Every structure is written in structure tokens, then in C-alpha cells.
Amino acid sequence: MLNYILRRLLLIIPTLFGVMVINFIVIQFVPGGPVEQMIAQLTGDVVSATARIGGAESTETATTTQSLKGSGSGSSRYRGAQGLPPGLILEIEQQFGLDKPAHERFLLMMSNYIRFDFGDSYFQDRSVAQLIGDKMPVSISLGFWTTLLVYLISIPLGVAKAVRDGSRFDVWTSGVVVFGSAIPSFLFAILLIILFAGGRYVDWFPMRGLVSNGWDGMPWYDQIADYFWHLALPLLSMVIGGFAGLTMLTKNSFIEEINKQYVVTARAKGVTERRLLYGHVFRNAMLIVIAGFPSAFIGILFTGALLTEVIFSLDGLGLLGFEAALTRDYPVMFGTLFIFTLLGLVMGIIGDVMYHLVDPRIDFETRET
């Protein structure tokens, strides 16, 4: 198993490199980069200054407009930069480090990322590492508590459905499962805001932030209560969208194990149903469910938390990446992508290790040979 883990760790390097290469190439063809953002801001400032004086340019404004638009060559590869001085464009490119060829910028970026140096944000005047460190607790809170609640709900419900397969209980709970899988979590989040966060009916829960103002000065028990009060609606929206698949996986795993020959033999020998179910069937049926915890956590953290953070204005990694994509803040975009990819690859290895720990009969080295 140790050799398998070492090979998987070494495989992280080319996988991570490939992911970064593909995304870097895609970004080169996406319009509206940071240079264009700055150009739009500069030209917009001139237009706003002109509008504020009633449309009649003062001497100073006219001079600024002439310097920006009248001394250029008339063509530029950036949208909205026609007529701007080439020296000004070059200065903006140097500010963002975009004056070098693409391959040089990529190699420089990867050499820094190996040392976990993600550079500074273009527009927030802070390092990317600081931004990620500040936002990580929010995303980890959402991912951890959602995954824990999904497992605490899905496993008992799936076991109960398997034991009562075909009963009225199974039919009614299947309707709940279908409802949960059919409605996206972000739509359910919007519904919860309308119903319980002052959207239209009652105003019982906050819809912004992870804690209230003055949280640091509260007693510890009030801090815990306030923390979960803010998390209530986001967690509920994510749990509704996440428990359905795991519930059906648990049920199907139990039904498959219950119909195996060793269960029939144990019943014939007089083993009680409770001991048979939780002493023999449970461990075998829960193999794929328990071992899949790391990948489930990463899936919830990467996908479900993104829209939830945006909808509930939770200042986490999802909202950070969303805003970085809108503003073309490349250091933040690639820094969060690097961290997410690295976490996903490491969690995949942890998932394989958990498979082996839950059932030592699983040997990945033997499977590969």
C-alpha cells in the first residue's frame, strides 16, 4: 500500500501541471482581461469627469482626454484601447506582468506555485495566500457540516428503506428523495430566503455573513448559537440537494448484501436480525459509502458551496473565485484553482486509503499488477 501511495503522490505533479496548462491556455482566448478592465476604468473616469461639468470640457479635462485618446496609433489588440498611447498600454501591461510572452508567464507562475507563492491580487491590494487563508474557514465550515449532516441523514434513512423495501415508508421516503434530487440547491436556497430571511414572509434568519457584528465580544455559547443561526439556511439548502444520491446508494448497497448467501446462512443458524444487520451486513454495505467521504466532501466544497456562498453573501472561496472571474483577477483565479485541484487529488488518495482501512482485502497494488 505504501508503494501505491507514493506512486499516487508522484502522479499529482503531472496531473496538476496538466490542469494548470489547459486553464492557462483557455484564459488566453477569453476577452476582457485585467488590461481591458483598467482601460475601461481610465476612459470611464474621463467620461464621468466630462459629464459632471455639464458636457462642456474644462481645459484640464480636455487636456486629459486629448492625452488619452489623441496621441495613440489608432489600433490596439485590446478592446476599447483604440487611440490610447502605446506607452500607456505598455505601462498597464507591465503593472499586471502581461508584457512577457505567454509561455514565460506560465513558467514563472508555476515556479512560484511550487513554493506556494501565489503572488498578489490585481485589484484587492493583498496577497492571494492571505485572501485564500481568510476565506477558507467559511468554505470549510459549509463543506464539513454539510457532508456530516448528509451522512447522518442518508445512512440511517437508506438502511431503513432497505429493510422496509417496498413498504409504504419506502414509497413515501422515495418521494422525498426524488424531490431532493430534482430541485437544485441554489433554487431551494432562494426559496428559503423568500420564506424565512425577510424575502417576503418572515425574517427569522440572517442572509449575509457567517457571524453577526460584535461576535468577538459575545460569550462562547452565544458565539456558537450565532454561528449556527447564520449557517442554518445555507446548510439546509445544501443538505436537501446532497442527501438523495447517498440515500439511494446506501439502500442499494444494503439490499445487495441482504440478498447474499452468507446472510441466508446466518439466518438459518438463528442469528438475530439486529446482529445480522449491524454486525455483518453493515460493514460490507458501508464500504463504498464510508470510503467515499473524502470525495463527497470535496464535491460539496467545490460545487455546492459556490452558488450558496454567492446567494447568501458568505465570504468564502466560492465567492472569492466568482468575483475574481468577473474582474479577471488572474492571480486569484489560478491560485484558487491550484489549491482546489491539489486538495481534490490529495482527497482522492485519502479515499483509496480509507477503502483499504475499511476492508483490508482491497489491495490496490495487486489490482494494478
XYZ file of C-alpha atoms in Angstrom:
369
model
C 0.000 0.000 0.000
C 2.898 2.357 0.726
C 4.264 1.976 -2.806
C 0.804 2.710 -4.213
C 0.530 5.892 -2.126
C 3.975 7.048 -3.270
C 3.041 6.488 -6.925
C -0.196 8.420 -6.473
C 1.666 11.280 -4.803
C 4.119 11.426 -7.705
C 1.201 11.368 -10.146
C -0.114 14.575 -8.582
C 2.685 16.567 -10.247
C 1.856 15.868 -13.941
C -1.895 15.962 -13.239
C -1.689 19.335 -11.546
C 0.595 20.647 -14.279
C -1.834 19.493 -16.994
C -4.816 21.139 -15.303
C -2.960 24.431 -14.983
C -1.751 24.303 -18.620
C -5.253 23.729 -20.003
C -6.816 26.514 -17.950
C -3.968 28.914 -18.724
C -4.433 28.322 -22.463
C -8.193 28.848 -22.208
C -7.700 32.141 -20.350
C -5.539 33.491 -23.192
C -8.567 33.464 -25.507
C -11.086 34.925 -23.051
C -11.810 38.633 -23.720
C -11.953 41.275 -21.026
C -8.650 40.751 -19.225
C -7.193 42.986 -16.500
C -5.634 45.364 -19.056
C -9.037 45.931 -20.655
C -10.550 46.379 -17.196
C -8.036 49.124 -16.433
C -8.537 50.760 -19.843
C -12.296 50.832 -19.302
C -11.751 52.369 -15.875
C -9.416 55.070 -17.243
C -11.645 56.035 -20.158
C -14.706 55.860 -17.912
C -13.129 58.278 -15.461
C -12.583 60.781 -18.284
C -16.167 60.468 -19.483
C -17.501 60.851 -15.928
C -15.424 63.956 -15.347
C -16.757 65.457 -18.581
C -20.349 64.617 -17.666
C -20.041 66.186 -14.210
C -19.336 69.619 -15.686
C -22.382 69.554 -17.887
C -20.833 68.262 -21.077
C -18.519 71.242 -21.553
C -14.927 70.144 -21.013
C -12.664 72.337 -18.903
C -9.093 72.934 -20.002
C -7.742 70.256 -17.652
C -10.317 67.630 -18.716
C -9.799 68.389 -22.386
C -6.063 68.002 -21.933
C -6.536 64.614 -20.210
C -8.891 63.417 -22.914
C -6.505 64.522 -25.626
C -3.566 62.770 -23.922
C -5.516 59.523 -23.624
C -7.247 59.422 -26.983
C -5.417 61.708 -29.305
C -1.828 60.513 -29.217
C -2.216 56.798 -29.973
C -1.505 54.935 -33.117
C -5.162 54.240 -33.733
C -5.097 50.477 -33.343
C -4.670 48.104 -30.404
C -5.182 44.428 -29.638
C -7.209 45.431 -26.567
C -10.871 46.239 -26.921
C -11.611 49.867 -26.090
C -7.946 50.946 -26.357
C -8.062 52.429 -29.859
C -6.255 55.744 -29.889
C -4.617 55.375 -26.481
C -0.860 55.993 -26.290
C 1.188 52.785 -26.741
C 3.342 53.840 -23.794
C 0.275 53.877 -21.533
C -0.775 50.409 -22.727
C 2.748 49.075 -22.108
C 2.778 50.580 -18.622
C -0.514 48.842 -17.773
C 0.804 45.538 -19.156
C 3.926 45.836 -17.015
C 1.767 46.578 -13.976
C -0.023 43.257 -14.403
C 3.020 41.339 -15.647
C 1.449 40.797 -19.072
C 4.294 42.340 -21.070
C 6.061 38.951 -21.309
C 5.202 36.118 -23.740
C 2.574 33.649 -22.530
C 4.975 30.732 -22.073
C 7.332 32.820 -19.939
C 4.445 33.974 -17.759
C 3.245 30.402 -17.300
C 6.677 29.020 -16.371
C 7.213 31.900 -13.928
C 3.789 31.281 -12.387
C 4.393 27.534 -11.948
C 7.863 28.094 -10.470
C 6.259 30.373 -7.875
C 3.370 27.976 -7.238
C 5.801 25.161 -6.401
C 6.866 27.340 -3.458
C 3.177 28.171 -2.756
C 3.823 31.775 -3.744
C 0.616 32.825 -5.500
C 1.502 36.486 -5.887
C -0.745 39.463 -5.173
C -4.294 40.179 -6.273
C -4.603 42.682 -9.103
C -7.451 44.634 -7.574
C -7.586 43.888 -3.806
C -4.077 45.014 -2.788
C -3.483 41.800 -0.818
C -1.604 38.581 -1.445
C -3.557 35.649 -2.837
C -2.366 33.450 0.046
C -3.867 35.908 2.558
C -7.153 36.025 0.658
C -7.377 32.219 0.484
C -6.472 31.914 4.172
C -9.183 34.402 5.150
C -11.880 32.765 3.013
C -11.008 29.122 3.716
C -12.789 28.832 7.127
C -16.131 29.773 5.577
C -15.873 27.191 2.794
C -14.542 24.515 5.152
C -17.463 25.180 7.530
C -20.008 24.752 4.741
C -18.313 21.672 3.299
C -17.717 19.898 6.608
C -21.101 20.460 8.218
C -22.989 19.727 5.001
C -21.110 16.463 4.441
C -21.590 15.432 8.075
C -25.331 16.147 8.023
C -25.767 14.401 4.672
C -24.139 11.247 6.056
C -26.050 11.400 9.350
C -29.346 11.620 7.438
C -28.652 9.413 4.430
C -27.160 6.344 6.113
C -29.989 5.711 8.646
C -32.611 6.576 6.026
C -31.003 4.300 3.435
C -30.784 1.415 5.911
C -34.425 1.879 6.927
C -35.516 1.934 3.277
C -33.551 -1.253 2.543
C -35.038 -3.124 5.497
C -38.551 -1.917 4.576
C -38.114 -2.227 0.825
C -41.468 -1.974 -0.956
C -43.370 -0.788 2.123
C -45.397 2.408 2.453
C -42.480 4.007 4.315
C -40.171 3.216 1.393
C -42.593 4.719 -1.108
C -43.134 7.970 0.806
C -39.453 8.489 1.544
C -38.672 7.798 -2.108
C -40.882 10.755 -2.944
C -38.812 12.928 -0.608
C -35.615 11.627 -2.234
C -36.927 12.411 -5.714
C -37.902 15.901 -4.553
C -34.432 16.479 -3.129
C -32.658 15.284 -6.259
C -34.946 17.194 -8.642
C -34.560 20.666 -7.123
C -31.123 22.302 -7.430
C -29.707 23.525 -4.135
C -29.456 27.141 -5.333
C -33.181 27.237 -6.193
C -34.003 25.832 -2.769
C -31.711 28.468 -1.239
C -33.674 31.230 -2.983
C -36.926 29.710 -1.719
C -35.596 29.639 1.848
C -34.604 33.299 1.610
C -38.080 34.240 0.371
C -39.777 32.270 3.139
C -37.542 32.739 6.188
C -34.983 35.517 5.592
C -37.174 38.546 5.058
C -37.666 37.975 1.361
C -41.462 38.100 1.548
C -42.833 36.388 4.635
C -40.942 36.059 7.951
C -37.491 37.368 8.882
C -36.171 34.649 11.200
C -32.697 34.083 9.787
C -29.924 36.369 8.509
C -28.986 36.192 4.854
C -25.499 37.712 4.981
C -22.247 36.639 6.601
C -21.185 33.765 8.828
C -21.471 35.632 12.165
C -23.108 38.807 13.453
C -21.426 42.119 14.161
C -19.830 42.082 17.608
C -19.417 38.301 17.536
C -15.980 38.516 19.174
C -17.469 40.125 22.269
C -20.180 37.513 22.798
C -19.978 34.708 25.395
C -18.808 31.403 23.900
C -22.282 29.830 23.997
C -23.772 32.843 22.188
C -20.969 32.640 19.608
C -21.851 29.001 18.872
C -25.568 29.791 18.647
C -24.947 32.797 16.386
C -22.631 30.747 14.152
C -25.215 28.015 13.551
C -28.004 30.596 13.255
C -26.195 32.071 10.246
C -25.425 28.601 8.847
C -28.967 27.234 9.191
C -30.381 28.225 5.789
C -27.195 27.625 3.728
C -26.739 24.174 5.291
C -30.387 23.261 4.780
C -30.268 24.211 1.108
C -27.105 22.173 0.519
C -28.258 19.132 2.512
C -31.532 18.938 0.569
C -29.610 18.756 -2.683
C -26.985 16.301 -1.425
C -28.695 13.605 0.620
C -30.746 11.982 -2.161
C -27.925 10.250 -4.032
C -26.233 8.948 -0.887
C -29.540 7.645 0.485
C -30.199 5.557 -2.619
C -26.581 4.351 -2.675
C -26.909 3.177 0.932
C -30.218 1.455 0.249
C -28.968 -0.357 -2.844
C -25.777 -1.448 -1.063
C -27.782 -2.928 1.817
C -30.254 -4.687 -0.456
C -27.389 -6.236 -2.405
C -25.745 -7.511 0.797
C -29.007 -8.738 2.350
C -29.638 -10.993 -0.654
C -26.231 -12.682 -0.478
C -25.785 -16.317 0.585
C -23.945 -15.627 3.840
C -26.951 -13.674 5.145
C -29.300 -16.567 4.328
C -26.926 -18.981 6.083
C -26.648 -16.753 9.166
C -30.422 -16.519 9.420
C -30.693 -20.297 9.151
C -28.263 -20.635 12.069
C -30.516 -18.447 14.229
C -28.544 -15.194 14.205
C -30.804 -12.366 15.316
C -31.854 -9.855 12.679
C -30.294 -6.937 14.556
C -26.949 -8.675 14.998
C -27.002 -9.836 11.389
C -27.838 -6.382 10.079
C -25.389 -4.314 12.106
C -22.739 -6.933 12.854
C -22.258 -8.384 9.348
C -24.216 -6.563 6.638
C -23.463 -3.033 7.787
C -19.677 -3.237 7.394
C -19.824 -4.703 3.898
C -22.600 -2.423 2.703
C -20.984 0.706 4.120
C -17.659 0.119 2.394
C -18.336 2.305 -0.625
C -20.304 4.861 1.406
C -17.739 5.452 4.156
C -14.733 5.321 1.841
C -16.369 7.917 -0.400
C -16.436 10.540 2.376
C -13.335 12.484 1.173
C -14.574 12.727 -2.418
C -18.066 13.696 -1.214
C -16.583 16.463 0.925
C -14.536 17.807 -1.982
C -17.545 17.621 -4.323
C -19.703 19.610 -1.917
C -16.896 22.093 -1.239
C -16.165 22.703 -4.935
C -19.622 22.711 -6.486
C -22.435 23.137 -3.997
C -20.744 25.807 -1.902
C -20.075 28.138 -4.828
C -23.634 29.248 -5.576
C -24.615 29.011 -1.910
C -21.862 31.452 -0.936
C -22.925 33.834 -3.688
C -26.629 33.665 -2.808
C -26.129 34.057 0.967
C -23.196 36.515 0.624
C -20.868 34.212 2.553
C -17.309 35.428 2.133
C -15.727 32.094 1.211
C -13.593 30.633 -1.556
C -16.576 30.205 -3.866
C -17.489 33.889 -3.717
C -13.810 34.829 -3.998
C -13.392 32.772 -7.171
C -16.648 34.101 -8.627
C -15.618 37.731 -8.114
C -12.121 37.002 -9.447
C -13.619 35.538 -12.632
C -15.791 38.631 -13.119
C -12.898 41.060 -12.650
C -10.329 38.815 -14.435
C -8.143 38.788 -11.337
C -5.809 36.122 -12.732
C -3.611 35.552 -9.639
C -6.696 34.820 -7.538
C -8.258 32.660 -10.262
C -5.180 30.481 -10.762
C -4.285 30.443 -7.062
C -7.699 29.084 -6.048
C -7.651 26.651 -8.989
C -4.252 25.343 -7.861
C -5.433 24.858 -4.274
C -8.731 23.231 -5.295
C -7.018 20.831 -7.698
C -4.346 19.898 -5.170
C -6.967 19.267 -2.473
C -9.019 17.131 -4.842
C -6.039 14.969 -5.788
C -4.964 14.517 -2.159
C -8.511 13.656 -1.099
C -8.634 11.036 -3.850
C -5.614 9.339 -2.304
C -7.189 9.555 1.155
C -10.325 7.921 -0.268
C -8.302 4.972 -1.568
C -6.576 4.615 1.807
C -9.967 4.581 3.527
C -11.131 1.810 1.191
C -8.164 -0.263 2.333
C -8.710 0.548 6.018
C -12.404 -0.329 5.910
C -11.728 -3.565 4.030
C -8.079 -4.765 4.146
C -8.912 -7.290 1.422
C -8.784 -4.412 -1.087
C -5.206 -4.196 -2.351
C -4.617 -1.507 -4.968
C -1.074 -2.696 -5.680
C -2.309 -6.177 -6.582
C -5.073 -4.687 -8.701
C -2.577 -2.634 -10.708
C -0.301 -5.607 -11.373
